[in-house]
mmCIF file with all atom_site columns, C-alpha atoms in Angstrom:
data_model
loop_
_atom_site.group_PDB
_atom_site.id
_atom_site.type_symbol
_atom_site.label_atom_id
_atom_site.label_alt_id
_atom_site.label_comp_id
_atom_site.label_asym_id
_atom_site.label_entity_id
_atom_site.label_seq_id
_atom_site.pdbx_PDB_ins_code
_atom_site.Cartn_x
_atom_site.Cartn_y
_atom_site.Cartn_z
_atom_site.occupancy
_atom_site.B_iso_or_equiv
_atom_site.pdbx_formal_charge
_atom_site.auth_seq_id
_atom_site.auth_comp_id
_atom_site.auth_asym_id
_atom_site.auth_atom_id
_atom_site.pdbx_PDB_model_num
ATOM 1   C CA . MET A 1 1   ? 13.495 161.083 136.180 1.00 86.00 ? 1   MET A CA 1
ATOM 2   C CA . VAL A 1 2   ? 13.272 164.560 134.712 1.00 92.00 ? 2   VAL A CA 1
ATOM 3   C CA . HIS A 1 3   ? 10.174 166.674 135.178 1.00 92.00 ? 3   HIS A CA 1
ATOM 4   C CA . PRO A 1 4   ? 9.012  167.930 131.742 1.00 92.00 ? 4   PRO A CA 1
ATOM 5   C CA . ASP A 1 5   ? 9.159  171.623 132.804 1.00 94.00 ? 5   ASP A CA 1
ATOM 6   C CA . VAL A 1 6   ? 12.882 171.485 133.887 1.00 96.00 ? 6   VAL A CA 1
ATOM 7   C CA . LYS A 1 7   ? 15.133 173.775 131.841 1.00 96.00 ? 7   LYS A CA 1
ATOM 8   C CA . ILE A 1 8   ? 18.504 172.255 130.966 1.00 96.00 ? 8   ILE A CA 1
ATOM 9   C CA . GLY A 1 9   ? 21.357 174.212 129.381 1.00 95.00 ? 9   GLY A CA 1
ATOM 10  C CA . TRP A 1 10  ? 23.821 173.182 126.723 1.00 94.00 ? 10  TRP A CA 1
ATOM 11  C CA . ASN A 1 11  ? 26.393 170.416 127.031 1.00 93.00 ? 11  ASN A CA 1
ATOM 12  C CA . CYS A 1 12  ? 25.183 168.852 130.310 1.00 94.00 ? 12  CYS A CA 1
ATOM 13  C CA . ASN A 1 13  ? 26.162 165.385 131.509 1.00 95.00 ? 13  ASN A CA 1
ATOM 14  C CA . ILE A 1 14  ? 23.262 163.817 133.461 1.00 95.00 ? 14  ILE A CA 1
ATOM 15  C CA . SER A 1 15  ? 24.159 160.426 134.911 1.00 95.00 ? 15  SER A CA 1
ATOM 16  C CA . ASN A 1 16  ? 21.871 157.488 135.606 1.00 96.00 ? 16  ASN A CA 1
ATOM 17  C CA . ARG A 1 17  ? 19.252 157.526 138.366 1.00 97.00 ? 17  ARG A CA 1
ATOM 18  C CA . VAL A 1 18  ? 19.225 161.339 138.590 1.00 97.00 ? 18  VAL A CA 1
ATOM 19  C CA . THR A 1 19  ? 16.016 163.090 139.701 1.00 97.00 ? 19  THR A CA 1
ATOM 20  C CA . LEU A 1 20  ? 15.242 166.605 138.524 1.00 97.00 ? 20  LEU A CA 1
ATOM 21  C CA . GLY A 1 21  ? 11.896 167.145 140.185 1.00 95.00 ? 21  GLY A CA 1
ATOM 22  C CA . ILE A 1 22  ? 9.195  169.513 141.279 1.00 95.00 ? 22  ILE A CA 1
ATOM 23  C CA . SER A 1 23  ? 8.513  170.871 144.719 1.00 94.00 ? 23  SER A CA 1
ATOM 24  C CA . SER A 1 24  ? 4.787  171.524 145.076 1.00 92.00 ? 24  SER A CA 1
ATOM 25  C CA . ARG A 1 25  ? 4.954  173.847 148.095 1.00 91.00 ? 25  ARG A CA 1
ATOM 26  C CA . GLY A 1 26  ? 7.124  176.287 150.042 1.00 89.00 ? 26  GLY A CA 1
ATOM 27  C CA . LYS A 1 27  ? 9.415  179.032 148.857 1.00 91.00 ? 27  LYS A CA 1
ATOM 28  C CA . ASN A 1 28  ? 11.062 176.815 146.226 1.00 91.00 ? 28  ASN A CA 1
ATOM 29  C CA . LYS A 1 29  ? 7.810  175.703 144.650 1.00 95.00 ? 29  LYS A CA 1
ATOM 30  C CA . GLY A 1 30  ? 8.532  174.664 141.038 1.00 96.00 ? 30  GLY A CA 1
ATOM 31  C CA . VAL A 1 31  ? 11.287 172.917 139.072 1.00 96.00 ? 31  VAL A CA 1
ATOM 32  C CA . PRO A 1 32  ? 15.039 173.386 138.684 1.00 97.00 ? 32  PRO A CA 1
ATOM 33  C CA . GLN A 1 33  ? 16.843 175.399 136.046 1.00 97.00 ? 33  GLN A CA 1
ATOM 34  C CA . ILE A 1 34  ? 20.183 173.816 135.065 1.00 97.00 ? 34  ILE A CA 1
ATOM 35  C CA . GLY A 1 35  ? 22.945 175.940 133.483 1.00 97.00 ? 35  GLY A CA 1
ATOM 36  C CA . ASN A 1 36  ? 25.467 175.092 130.718 1.00 96.00 ? 36  ASN A CA 1
ATOM 37  C CA . ASP A 1 37  ? 28.312 172.600 131.022 1.00 96.00 ? 37  ASP A CA 1
ATOM 38  C CA . VAL A 1 38  ? 26.891 171.012 134.186 1.00 97.00 ? 38  VAL A CA 1
ATOM 39  C CA . TYR A 1 39  ? 27.840 167.504 135.446 1.00 97.00 ? 39  TYR A CA 1
ATOM 40  C CA . ILE A 1 40  ? 25.247 165.716 137.612 1.00 98.00 ? 40  ILE A CA 1
ATOM 41  C CA . GLY A 1 41  ? 26.567 162.538 139.223 1.00 97.00 ? 41  GLY A CA 1
ATOM 42  C CA . PRO A 1 42  ? 24.698 159.212 139.546 1.00 97.00 ? 42  PRO A CA 1
ATOM 43  C CA . GLY A 1 43  ? 21.776 159.200 141.944 1.00 97.00 ? 43  GLY A CA 1
ATOM 44  C CA . ALA A 1 44  ? 21.774 162.975 142.503 1.00 98.00 ? 44  ALA A CA 1
ATOM 45  C CA . VAL A 1 45  ? 18.471 164.634 143.402 1.00 98.00 ? 45  VAL A CA 1
ATOM 46  C CA . ILE A 1 46  ? 17.733 168.253 142.468 1.00 98.00 ? 46  ILE A CA 1
ATOM 47  C CA . ILE A 1 47  ? 14.354 169.427 143.666 1.00 97.00 ? 47  ILE A CA 1
ATOM 48  C CA . GLY A 1 48  ? 12.370 172.657 143.534 1.00 96.00 ? 48  GLY A CA 1
ATOM 49  C CA . HIS A 1 49  ? 12.624 176.044 141.845 1.00 97.00 ? 49  HIS A CA 1
ATOM 50  C CA . ILE A 1 50  ? 16.366 176.485 142.168 1.00 97.00 ? 50  ILE A CA 1
ATOM 51  C CA . VAL A 1 51  ? 19.093 177.603 139.780 1.00 98.00 ? 51  VAL A CA 1
ATOM 52  C CA . ILE A 1 52  ? 22.176 175.532 139.102 1.00 98.00 ? 52  ILE A CA 1
ATOM 53  C CA . GLY A 1 53  ? 24.838 177.865 137.601 1.00 97.00 ? 53  GLY A CA 1
ATOM 54  C CA . ASN A 1 54  ? 27.096 177.196 134.614 1.00 97.00 ? 54  ASN A CA 1
ATOM 55  C CA . ASN A 1 55  ? 30.110 174.849 134.928 1.00 96.00 ? 55  ASN A CA 1
ATOM 56  C CA . VAL A 1 56  ? 28.806 173.178 138.103 1.00 97.00 ? 56  VAL A CA 1
ATOM 57  C CA . ALA A 1 57  ? 29.633 169.636 139.222 1.00 97.00 ? 57  ALA A CA 1
ATOM 58  C CA . ILE A 1 58  ? 27.176 167.829 141.462 1.00 98.00 ? 58  ILE A CA 1
ATOM 59  C CA . GLY A 1 59  ? 28.459 164.682 143.185 1.00 97.00 ? 59  GLY A CA 1
ATOM 60  C CA . ALA A 1 60  ? 26.891 161.253 143.250 1.00 97.00 ? 60  ALA A CA 1
ATOM 61  C CA . ASN A 1 61  ? 23.851 160.852 145.508 1.00 98.00 ? 61  ASN A CA 1
ATOM 62  C CA . CYS A 1 62  ? 23.925 164.571 146.393 1.00 98.00 ? 62  CYS A CA 1
ATOM 63  C CA . VAL A 1 63  ? 20.585 166.179 147.347 1.00 98.00 ? 63  VAL A CA 1
ATOM 64  C CA . VAL A 1 64  ? 20.335 169.778 146.162 1.00 97.00 ? 64  VAL A CA 1
ATOM 65  C CA . THR A 1 65  ? 17.487 172.007 147.337 1.00 95.00 ? 65  THR A CA 1
ATOM 66  C CA . LYS A 1 66  ? 19.148 175.470 147.132 1.00 96.00 ? 66  LYS A CA 1
ATOM 67  C CA . ASP A 1 67  ? 20.697 177.572 144.370 1.00 97.00 ? 67  ASP A CA 1
ATOM 68  C CA . VAL A 1 68  ? 24.246 176.650 143.323 1.00 98.00 ? 68  VAL A CA 1
ATOM 69  C CA . PRO A 1 69  ? 26.617 179.345 142.068 1.00 98.00 ? 69  PRO A CA 1
ATOM 70  C CA . ALA A 1 70  ? 28.585 178.993 138.808 1.00 97.00 ? 70  ALA A CA 1
ATOM 71  C CA . ASN A 1 71  ? 31.806 176.935 138.949 1.00 97.00 ? 71  ASN A CA 1
ATOM 72  C CA . ALA A 1 72  ? 30.899 175.216 142.216 1.00 97.00 ? 72  ALA A CA 1
ATOM 73  C CA . VAL A 1 73  ? 31.390 171.573 143.152 1.00 97.00 ? 73  VAL A CA 1
ATOM 74  C CA . VAL A 1 74  ? 28.557 170.318 145.349 1.00 98.00 ? 74  VAL A CA 1
ATOM 75  C CA . ALA A 1 75  ? 28.422 167.153 147.451 1.00 97.00 ? 75  ALA A CA 1
ATOM 76  C CA . GLY A 1 76  ? 26.567 165.627 150.389 1.00 97.00 ? 76  GLY A CA 1
ATOM 77  C CA . ILE A 1 77  ? 23.105 165.523 151.882 1.00 96.00 ? 77  ILE A CA 1
ATOM 78  C CA . PRO A 1 78  ? 22.107 168.269 151.901 1.00 95.00 ? 78  PRO A CA 1
ATOM 79  C CA . GLY A 1 79  ? 24.280 169.488 149.047 1.00 97.00 ? 79  GLY A CA 1
ATOM 80  C CA . GLN A 1 80  ? 26.993 171.942 150.026 1.00 97.00 ? 80  GLN A CA 1
ATOM 81  C CA . VAL A 1 81  ? 29.683 173.673 148.015 1.00 97.00 ? 81  VAL A CA 1
ATOM 82  C CA . ILE A 1 82  ? 33.007 171.941 148.662 1.00 97.00 ? 82  ILE A CA 1
ATOM 83  C CA . SER A 1 83  ? 35.119 173.742 146.050 1.00 95.00 ? 83  SER A CA 1
ATOM 84  C CA . CYS A 1 84  ? 35.069 176.186 143.163 1.00 95.00 ? 84  CYS A CA 1
ATOM 85  C CA . ASN A 1 85  ? 36.741 173.900 140.591 1.00 94.00 ? 85  ASN A CA 1
ATOM 86  C CA . GLY A 1 86  ? 33.537 173.434 138.606 1.00 93.00 ? 86  GLY A CA 1
ATOM 87  C CA . SER A 1 87  ? 32.866 170.782 136.020 1.00 93.00 ? 87  SER A CA 1
ATOM 88  C CA . ALA A 1 88  ? 36.162 170.922 134.118 1.00 88.00 ? 88  ALA A CA 1
ATOM 89  C CA . GLY A 1 89  ? 37.139 167.374 133.206 1.00 86.00 ? 89  GLY A CA 1
ATOM 90  C CA . TYR A 1 90  ? 33.608 165.990 133.667 1.00 87.00 ? 90  TYR A CA 1
ATOM 91  C CA . VAL A 1 91  ? 31.986 167.496 130.596 1.00 85.00 ? 91  VAL A CA 1
ATOM 92  C CA . CYS A 1 92  ? 33.456 168.126 127.158 1.00 75.00 ? 92  CYS A CA 1
ATOM 93  C CA . ASN A 1 93  ? 33.902 171.866 126.883 1.00 60.00 ? 93  ASN A CA 1
ATOM 94  C CA . LYS A 1 94  ? 35.344 171.516 123.356 1.00 56.00 ? 94  LYS A CA 1
ATOM 95  C CA . CYS A 1 95  ? 31.983 170.595 121.840 1.00 54.00 ? 95  CYS A CA 1
ATOM 96  C CA . GLN A 1 96  ? 31.373 174.098 120.499 1.00 53.00 ? 96  GLN A CA 1
ATOM 97  C CA . ASP A 1 97  ? 29.884 172.797 117.223 1.00 48.00 ? 97  ASP A CA 1
ATOM 98  C CA . PHE A 1 98  ? 26.772 171.668 119.094 1.00 51.00 ? 98  PHE A CA 1
ATOM 99  C CA . LYS A 1 99  ? 26.103 175.212 120.269 1.00 52.00 ? 99  LYS A CA 1
ATOM 100 C CA . LYS A 1 100 ? 25.881 176.424 116.651 1.00 51.00 ? 100 LYS A CA 1
ATOM 101 C CA . ILE A 1 101 ? 22.802 174.319 115.924 1.00 48.00 ? 101 ILE A CA 1
#
């Protein structure tokens, strides 16, 4: 499920059963903004007005409610940065032709 106001960057890999949803109250009221070359694993939930940086990998069933810096790998509930190896190998970074459209 993807809220219609979510902003998604170029060349993202969004797996099945992912939720990119709205938070209707609190400091993170709003919808996520997803960077370029992001991998989001199956069943992941990303909620609220947060920013997911470029080249991020989010693990399966992870729940993300806070900003994620570029090149991070996030896993768990709640989502926590477990490395800085990013999404290399999970998304095709050689698809430059799509960015020219």
